[in-house]
Amino acid sequence: MSSFKDIFRHLGSLPSKTKNLLALGLTLGLIVALPLFLLALKQNFENRGRASVDFRTIVFDENFNGTGIDSASWETFGSGLSIDSGTLKATIAGSASETRAGVKTTVVIPGDFKADLEIKKLHANQKKYAFAELIARKTDNSQVAWISIKRDDAGHYKVVSDAKNGTSFSGNKESSIHAPPFVLRIKRKGNKVETFYRDGSGFKKLATFDNTLAGDVNIELNGLSATPEFPTLEARFEQFHLEYQVPTASPTPTASPTASATPSSSPTASPTGSPTASPTA
């Protein structure tokens, strides 16, 4: 107590001008600090009870070992599709128009994902304009990114990749690749999409696309008979692996002496008969 008395006694002995400056400084400090304190208090009340968003990873593997295409996991488009000897076979008869035949995931992917596809075979009656494709397509069809296998004039295999936003293409990327089987990868993280192909023991990046695939997407596997030759083709897809993130909302705990939160079960997204959910680190 004596120390406080000494401080006040000392302050009282200061010149009037000095005391006025100290008072002014204290007032200015309160003017600056008080709004910041009130803002922090407001944010604290707003955040109380607000749901925090976490993510979990869903893993889906498809080996096409059944007797038919699993309608719970895949939606078909085009004709000439079948399950044959552990592969999804897409057969397209040459016509006078560009034709696709394949499947797309029934599950809609809202966030980051990685999809791998093994292509066992691509055969066509003409070398060019036959494709086997791995595609990520926005649900409203406004944006799409893909990586494909094709053959050039000499019959050599090529891997190609591009993206499309509305009517604008990002720019085709192309590289030579060994003989089948082929393994392709398409990956999204944030607003960036990357495509890869396996050459030897590891994956090589083929293309990177920024801001070209935002929002909900489906993954497609298909054969494509393209203009201008419209070849007859057969594409066989052997293994497909998909990892994707979905948000999991969980309430922020709030202290309450009179009530406690009652846990409730939430449905788990299931693109196939036996997906495996694992928490994301």
mmCIF file of C-alpha atoms in Angstrom:
data_model
loop_
_atom_site.group_PDB
_atom_site.id
_atom_site.type_symbol
_atom_site.label_atom_id
_atom_site.label_comp_id
_atom_site.label_asym_id
_atom_site.label_seq_id
_atom_site.Cartn_x
_atom_site.Cartn_y
_atom_site.Cartn_z
ATOM 1 C CA MET A 1 0.000 0.000 0.000
ATOM 2 C CA SER A 2 2.853 2.370 0.799
ATOM 3 C CA SER A 3 4.241 1.958 -2.719
ATOM 4 C CA PHE A 4 0.909 3.062 -4.263
ATOM 5 C CA LYS A 5 0.798 6.030 -1.907
ATOM 6 C CA ASP A 6 4.316 6.962 -2.990
ATOM 7 C CA ILE A 7 3.316 6.757 -6.654
ATOM 8 C CA PHE A 8 0.261 8.964 -6.196
ATOM 9 C CA ARG A 9 2.266 11.380 -4.038
ATOM 10 C CA HIS A 10 4.862 11.573 -6.809
ATOM 11 C CA LEU A 11 2.222 12.127 -9.473
ATOM 12 C CA GLY A 12 0.666 14.858 -7.392
ATOM 13 C CA SER A 13 3.983 16.689 -7.216
ATOM 14 C CA LEU A 14 4.409 16.749 -10.986
ATOM 15 C CA PRO A 15 3.990 20.009 -12.885
ATOM 16 C CA SER A 16 0.512 20.687 -14.236
ATOM 17 C CA LYS A 17 1.719 20.465 -17.834
ATOM 18 C CA THR A 18 3.164 16.976 -17.257
ATOM 19 C CA LYS A 19 -0.002 15.782 -15.531
ATOM 20 C CA ASN A 20 -2.069 17.067 -18.454
ATOM 21 C CA LEU A 21 0.123 15.181 -20.931
ATOM 22 C CA LEU A 22 -0.209 11.980 -18.903
ATOM 23 C CA ALA A 23 -3.984 12.364 -18.788
ATOM 24 C CA LEU A 24 -4.109 12.980 -22.532
ATOM 25 C CA GLY A 25 -1.977 9.896 -23.204
ATOM 26 C CA LEU A 26 -4.190 7.736 -20.999
ATOM 27 C CA THR A 27 -7.317 9.030 -22.740
ATOM 28 C CA LEU A 28 -5.882 8.343 -26.214
ATOM 29 C CA GLY A 29 -4.864 4.848 -25.117
ATOM 30 C CA LEU A 30 -8.403 4.096 -23.958
ATOM 31 C CA ILE A 31 -9.836 5.468 -27.224
ATOM 32 C CA VAL A 32 -7.643 3.101 -29.244
ATOM 33 C CA ALA A 33 -7.942 0.057 -26.984
ATOM 34 C CA LEU A 34 -11.669 0.132 -26.207
ATOM 35 C CA PRO A 35 -12.944 -0.491 -29.786
ATOM 36 C CA LEU A 36 -10.458 -3.364 -30.181
ATOM 37 C CA PHE A 37 -11.634 -4.889 -26.923
ATOM 38 C CA LEU A 38 -15.292 -4.554 -27.954
ATOM 39 C CA LEU A 39 -14.571 -6.109 -31.389
ATOM 40 C CA ALA A 40 -12.814 -9.085 -29.798
ATOM 41 C CA LEU A 41 -15.711 -9.517 -27.382
ATOM 42 C CA LYS A 42 -18.225 -9.445 -30.255
ATOM 43 C CA GLN A 43 -16.292 -12.053 -32.251
ATOM 44 C CA ASN A 44 -16.063 -14.274 -29.201
ATOM 45 C CA PHE A 45 -19.861 -14.267 -28.817
ATOM 46 C CA GLU A 46 -20.380 -14.828 -32.563
ATOM 47 C CA ASN A 47 -18.025 -17.805 -32.604
ATOM 48 C CA ARG A 48 -19.631 -19.433 -29.578
ATOM 49 C CA GLY A 49 -21.564 -22.486 -30.723
ATOM 50 C CA ARG A 50 -20.607 -22.007 -34.369
ATOM 51 C CA ALA A 51 -19.890 -25.285 -36.230
ATOM 52 C CA SER A 52 -16.250 -25.912 -37.087
ATOM 53 C CA VAL A 53 -15.525 -27.650 -40.412
ATOM 54 C CA ASP A 54 -13.219 -30.629 -40.589
ATOM 55 C CA PHE A 55 -12.617 -32.991 -43.484
ATOM 56 C CA ARG A 56 -12.458 -36.736 -43.915
ATOM 57 C CA THR A 57 -11.247 -38.777 -46.867
ATOM 58 C CA ILE A 58 -13.396 -41.327 -48.688
ATOM 59 C CA VAL A 59 -11.570 -44.089 -50.566
ATOM 60 C CA PHE A 60 -13.272 -45.934 -53.442
ATOM 61 C CA ASP A 61 -11.706 -48.816 -55.404
ATOM 62 C CA GLU A 62 -13.245 -50.481 -58.456
ATOM 63 C CA ASN A 63 -11.760 -53.556 -60.133
ATOM 64 C CA PHE A 64 -14.688 -54.373 -62.458
ATOM 65 C CA ASN A 65 -14.756 -57.969 -61.280
ATOM 66 C CA GLY A 66 -18.538 -58.367 -61.208
ATOM 67 C CA THR A 67 -20.930 -59.540 -63.872
ATOM 68 C CA GLY A 68 -22.372 -56.111 -64.605
ATOM 69 C CA ILE A 69 -21.802 -52.410 -64.032
ATOM 70 C CA ASP A 70 -22.671 -51.444 -60.459
ATOM 71 C CA SER A 71 -25.463 -48.865 -60.792
ATOM 72 C CA ALA A 72 -24.935 -47.723 -57.196
ATOM 73 C CA SER A 73 -21.423 -46.557 -58.098
ATOM 74 C CA TRP A 74 -21.655 -45.706 -61.792
ATOM 75 C CA GLU A 75 -23.990 -43.949 -64.196
ATOM 76 C CA THR A 76 -23.571 -45.089 -67.797
ATOM 77 C CA PHE A 77 -23.700 -43.048 -70.997
ATOM 78 C CA GLY A 78 -23.494 -44.170 -74.606
ATOM 79 C CA SER A 79 -23.811 -47.808 -75.673
ATOM 80 C CA GLY A 80 -21.516 -50.776 -76.114
ATOM 81 C CA LEU A 81 -20.572 -51.061 -72.427
ATOM 82 C CA SER A 82 -19.981 -54.327 -70.616
ATOM 83 C CA ILE A 83 -17.948 -56.015 -67.875
ATOM 84 C CA ASP A 84 -15.623 -58.549 -69.463
ATOM 85 C CA SER A 85 -12.745 -60.518 -67.873
ATOM 86 C CA GLY A 86 -12.263 -58.064 -65.026
ATOM 87 C CA THR A 87 -12.411 -54.957 -67.227
ATOM 88 C CA LEU A 88 -14.948 -52.332 -68.182
ATOM 89 C CA LYS A 89 -15.135 -52.602 -71.974
ATOM 90 C CA ALA A 90 -16.332 -49.681 -74.102
ATOM 91 C CA THR A 91 -16.972 -50.551 -77.752
ATOM 92 C CA ILE A 92 -17.855 -47.803 -80.208
ATOM 93 C CA ALA A 93 -18.861 -48.465 -83.808
ATOM 94 C CA GLY A 94 -17.598 -45.821 -86.198
ATOM 95 C CA SER A 95 -20.279 -43.359 -87.253
ATOM 96 C CA ALA A 96 -20.618 -39.932 -88.804
ATOM 97 C CA SER A 97 -20.439 -38.087 -85.499
ATOM 98 C CA GLU A 98 -18.270 -37.869 -82.412
ATOM 99 C CA THR A 99 -19.303 -40.599 -79.984
ATOM 100 C CA ARG A 100 -18.524 -41.292 -76.329
ATOM 101 C CA ALA A 101 -19.322 -44.373 -74.277
ATOM 102 C CA GLY A 102 -18.443 -44.809 -70.640
ATOM 103 C CA VAL A 103 -19.375 -44.334 -66.996
ATOM 104 C CA LYS A 104 -19.309 -41.539 -64.444
ATOM 105 C CA THR A 105 -19.317 -41.713 -60.670
ATOM 106 C CA THR A 106 -22.689 -41.401 -58.997
ATOM 107 C CA VAL A 107 -20.974 -39.668 -56.109
ATOM 108 C CA VAL A 108 -20.468 -35.914 -56.441
ATOM 109 C CA ILE A 109 -17.060 -34.675 -55.276
ATOM 110 C CA PRO A 110 -17.101 -31.231 -53.612
ATOM 111 C CA GLY A 111 -13.452 -30.789 -52.645
ATOM 112 C CA ASP A 112 -9.949 -32.120 -53.170
ATOM 113 C CA PHE A 113 -9.585 -35.476 -54.914
ATOM 114 C CA LYS A 114 -7.161 -37.842 -56.623
ATOM 115 C CA ALA A 115 -8.312 -40.374 -59.231
ATOM 116 C CA ASP A 116 -6.136 -43.098 -60.809
ATOM 117 C CA LEU A 117 -7.188 -45.197 -63.790
ATOM 118 C CA GLU A 118 -5.471 -48.184 -65.401
ATOM 119 C CA ILE A 119 -6.235 -48.591 -69.104
ATOM 120 C CA LYS A 120 -5.527 -52.111 -70.292
ATOM 121 C CA LYS A 121 -6.230 -51.638 -73.972
ATOM 122 C CA LEU A 122 -7.012 -49.095 -76.688
ATOM 123 C CA HIS A 123 -7.582 -50.550 -80.138
ATOM 124 C CA ALA A 124 -9.089 -48.867 -83.200
ATOM 125 C CA ASN A 125 -9.488 -49.627 -86.902
ATOM 126 C CA GLN A 126 -7.719 -46.326 -87.609
ATOM 127 C CA LYS A 127 -4.677 -45.027 -85.769
ATOM 128 C CA LYS A 128 -5.899 -41.499 -85.058
ATOM 129 C CA TYR A 129 -8.904 -39.955 -83.283
ATOM 130 C CA ALA A 130 -9.507 -42.873 -80.913
ATOM 131 C CA PHE A 131 -9.158 -42.020 -77.217
ATOM 132 C CA ALA A 132 -9.437 -43.666 -73.792
ATOM 133 C CA GLU A 133 -10.091 -40.928 -71.233
ATOM 134 C CA LEU A 134 -10.077 -40.064 -67.528
ATOM 135 C CA ILE A 135 -12.182 -36.938 -67.023
ATOM 136 C CA ALA A 136 -13.221 -34.666 -64.153
ATOM 137 C CA ARG A 137 -16.335 -32.753 -65.148
ATOM 138 C CA LYS A 138 -18.258 -30.121 -63.230
ATOM 139 C CA THR A 139 -21.829 -31.222 -62.593
ATOM 140 C CA ASP A 140 -23.267 -28.330 -64.641
ATOM 141 C CA ASN A 141 -20.851 -29.176 -67.503
ATOM 142 C CA SER A 142 -19.356 -25.667 -67.475
ATOM 143 C CA GLN A 143 -15.808 -26.826 -66.671
ATOM 144 C CA VAL A 144 -13.902 -29.995 -67.479
ATOM 145 C CA ALA A 145 -10.334 -31.320 -67.247
ATOM 146 C CA TRP A 146 -9.041 -34.556 -68.709
ATOM 147 C CA ILE A 147 -6.096 -36.807 -69.485
ATOM 148 C CA SER A 148 -6.337 -39.322 -72.344
ATOM 149 C CA ILE A 149 -4.494 -41.995 -74.299
ATOM 150 C CA LYS A 150 -4.469 -41.777 -78.104
ATOM 151 C CA ARG A 151 -2.382 -43.034 -81.053
ATOM 152 C CA ASP A 152 -0.526 -40.921 -83.601
ATOM 153 C CA ASP A 153 -0.159 -41.372 -87.385
ATOM 154 C CA ALA A 154 2.626 -43.913 -86.931
ATOM 155 C CA GLY A 155 0.619 -45.946 -84.439
ATOM 156 C CA HIS A 156 2.620 -44.798 -81.407
ATOM 157 C CA TYR A 157 0.806 -44.119 -78.165
ATOM 158 C CA LYS A 158 0.523 -40.589 -76.775
ATOM 159 C CA VAL A 159 -0.830 -39.196 -73.516
ATOM 160 C CA VAL A 160 -2.636 -35.860 -73.850
ATOM 161 C CA SER A 161 -4.238 -33.479 -71.349
ATOM 162 C CA ASP A 162 -6.267 -30.282 -71.471
ATOM 163 C CA ALA A 163 -8.963 -28.354 -69.588
ATOM 164 C CA LYS A 164 -11.946 -26.328 -70.729
ATOM 165 C CA ASN A 165 -13.739 -23.464 -69.008
ATOM 166 C CA GLY A 166 -16.898 -22.611 -70.922
ATOM 167 C CA THR A 167 -15.650 -22.441 -74.525
ATOM 168 C CA SER A 168 -12.019 -21.631 -73.654
ATOM 169 C CA PHE A 169 -9.327 -24.326 -73.662
ATOM 170 C CA SER A 170 -6.286 -24.106 -71.396
ATOM 171 C CA GLY A 171 -3.816 -25.510 -73.936
ATOM 172 C CA ASN A 172 -3.199 -29.116 -74.906
ATOM 173 C CA LYS A 173 -0.215 -30.930 -73.358
ATOM 174 C CA GLU A 174 1.153 -34.106 -74.967
ATOM 175 C CA SER A 175 3.865 -36.710 -74.387
ATOM 176 C CA SER A 176 4.892 -40.107 -75.715
ATOM 177 C CA ILE A 177 4.120 -43.105 -73.520
ATOM 178 C CA HIS A 178 5.019 -46.790 -73.457
ATOM 179 C CA ALA A 179 2.722 -49.571 -74.629
ATOM 180 C CA PRO A 180 -0.275 -50.592 -72.484
ATOM 181 C CA PRO A 181 -1.283 -50.976 -69.753
ATOM 182 C CA PHE A 182 -1.395 -47.250 -68.988
ATOM 183 C CA VAL A 183 -2.024 -45.574 -65.641
ATOM 184 C CA LEU A 184 -3.410 -42.041 -65.631
ATOM 185 C CA ARG A 185 -4.033 -39.679 -62.723
ATOM 186 C CA ILE A 186 -6.034 -36.487 -62.295
ATOM 187 C CA LYS A 187 -5.817 -34.543 -59.057
ATOM 188 C CA ARG A 188 -7.422 -31.411 -57.612
ATOM 189 C CA LYS A 189 -6.188 -29.499 -54.594
ATOM 190 C CA GLY A 190 -7.819 -26.142 -53.923
ATOM 191 C CA ASN A 191 -8.224 -24.359 -57.248
ATOM 192 C CA LYS A 192 -5.408 -26.275 -58.992
ATOM 193 C CA VAL A 193 -5.823 -29.369 -61.176
ATOM 194 C CA GLU A 194 -2.851 -31.544 -62.148
ATOM 195 C CA THR A 195 -2.625 -34.534 -64.489
ATOM 196 C CA PHE A 196 -0.043 -37.330 -64.412
ATOM 197 C CA TYR A 197 0.854 -40.555 -66.181
ATOM 198 C CA ARG A 198 2.900 -43.477 -64.935
ATOM 199 C CA ASP A 199 6.004 -44.175 -66.942
ATOM 200 C CA GLY A 200 8.141 -46.930 -65.484
ATOM 201 C CA SER A 201 7.943 -47.050 -61.697
ATOM 202 C CA GLY A 202 6.666 -43.534 -60.953
ATOM 203 C CA PHE A 203 4.268 -40.828 -62.040
ATOM 204 C CA LYS A 204 5.262 -37.920 -64.276
ATOM 205 C CA LYS A 205 3.340 -34.663 -64.270
ATOM 206 C CA LEU A 206 1.883 -33.750 -67.657
ATOM 207 C CA ALA A 207 -0.123 -30.579 -67.037
ATOM 208 C CA THR A 208 -1.226 -28.063 -64.406
ATOM 209 C CA PHE A 209 -4.420 -26.013 -64.708
ATOM 210 C CA ASP A 210 -5.351 -23.145 -62.372
ATOM 211 C CA ASN A 211 -8.918 -21.964 -61.706
ATOM 212 C CA THR A 212 -10.412 -24.337 -64.279
ATOM 213 C CA LEU A 213 -12.421 -26.795 -62.182
ATOM 214 C CA ALA A 214 -14.213 -25.258 -59.194
ATOM 215 C CA GLY A 215 -17.148 -26.804 -57.352
ATOM 216 C CA ASP A 216 -18.872 -30.183 -57.506
ATOM 217 C CA VAL A 217 -17.537 -32.696 -60.037
ATOM 218 C CA ASN A 218 -18.020 -36.257 -61.245
ATOM 219 C CA ILE A 219 -15.246 -38.512 -62.543
ATOM 220 C CA GLU A 220 -15.740 -40.142 -65.955
ATOM 221 C CA LEU A 221 -14.054 -43.062 -67.733
ATOM 222 C CA ASN A 222 -14.854 -43.339 -71.406
ATOM 223 C CA GLY A 223 -13.858 -44.233 -74.931
ATOM 224 C CA LEU A 224 -14.102 -41.483 -77.557
ATOM 225 C CA SER A 225 -14.414 -41.805 -81.324
ATOM 226 C CA ALA A 226 -13.557 -38.299 -82.500
ATOM 227 C CA THR A 227 -13.822 -36.135 -85.564
ATOM 228 C CA PRO A 228 -12.901 -36.257 -88.409
ATOM 229 C CA GLU A 229 -12.300 -40.002 -88.855
ATOM 230 C CA PHE A 230 -14.772 -41.389 -86.264
ATOM 231 C CA PRO A 231 -12.987 -44.749 -85.877
ATOM 232 C CA THR A 232 -14.421 -47.953 -84.515
ATOM 233 C CA LEU A 233 -12.661 -48.588 -81.211
ATOM 234 C CA GLU A 234 -12.429 -50.757 -78.138
ATOM 235 C CA ALA A 235 -11.157 -49.392 -74.812
ATOM 236 C CA ARG A 236 -10.722 -51.514 -71.686
ATOM 237 C CA PHE A 237 -10.445 -50.048 -68.183
ATOM 238 C CA GLU A 238 -9.065 -52.394 -65.543
ATOM 239 C CA GLN A 239 -8.652 -50.631 -62.183
ATOM 240 C CA PHE A 240 -9.930 -47.353 -60.767
ATOM 241 C CA HIS A 241 -8.907 -45.755 -57.464
ATOM 242 C CA LEU A 242 -10.460 -42.585 -56.047
ATOM 243 C CA GLU A 243 -9.721 -40.589 -52.901
ATOM 244 C CA TYR A 244 -11.793 -37.506 -52.174
ATOM 245 C CA GLN A 245 -12.498 -35.183 -49.274
ATOM 246 C CA VAL A 246 -15.889 -34.295 -47.840
ATOM 247 C CA PRO A 247 -16.539 -31.736 -45.102
ATOM 248 C CA THR A 248 -17.628 -33.015 -41.712
ATOM 249 C CA ALA A 249 -19.357 -30.389 -39.539
ATOM 250 C CA SER A 250 -18.965 -30.763 -35.794
ATOM 251 C CA PRO A 251 -20.302 -28.291 -33.221
ATOM 252 C CA THR A 252 -17.790 -26.326 -31.181
ATOM 253 C CA PRO A 253 -18.196 -27.324 -27.504
ATOM 254 C CA THR A 254 -19.848 -24.617 -25.398
ATOM 255 C CA ALA A 255 -19.823 -24.709 -21.602
ATOM 256 C CA SER A 256 -23.324 -25.040 -20.212
ATOM 257 C CA PRO A 257 -24.274 -25.926 -16.608
ATOM 258 C CA THR A 258 -27.838 -26.927 -17.515
ATOM 259 C CA ALA A 259 -27.642 -28.712 -20.864
ATOM 260 C CA SER A 260 -25.294 -31.040 -22.683
ATOM 261 C CA ALA A 261 -25.034 -31.741 -26.399
ATOM 262 C CA THR A 262 -26.530 -35.036 -27.528
ATOM 263 C CA PRO A 263 -24.386 -36.757 -30.160
ATOM 264 C CA SER A 264 -26.184 -37.810 -33.310
ATOM 265 C CA SER A 265 -25.003 -40.072 -36.107
ATOM 266 C CA SER A 266 -24.360 -38.517 -39.513
ATOM 267 C CA PRO A 267 -24.615 -40.411 -42.810
ATOM 268 C CA THR A 268 -21.389 -41.538 -44.461
ATOM 269 C CA ALA A 269 -21.085 -40.879 -48.212
ATOM 270 C CA SER A 270 -20.850 -44.225 -50.007
ATOM 271 C CA PRO A 271 -19.985 -44.319 -53.700
ATOM 272 C CA THR A 272 -19.756 -48.084 -53.739
ATOM 273 C CA GLY A 273 -20.786 -51.143 -51.850
ATOM 274 C CA SER A 274 -17.757 -50.961 -49.600
ATOM 275 C CA PRO A 275 -15.983 -47.600 -49.471
ATOM 276 C CA THR A 276 -13.476 -47.024 -46.716
ATOM 277 C CA ALA A 277 -13.664 -43.787 -44.764
ATOM 278 C CA SER A 278 -10.533 -42.602 -43.047
ATOM 279 C CA PRO A 279 -9.880 -39.338 -41.195
ATOM 280 C CA THR A 280 -7.672 -36.821 -42.949
ATOM 281 C CA ALA A 281 -4.625 -35.820 -40.990
#
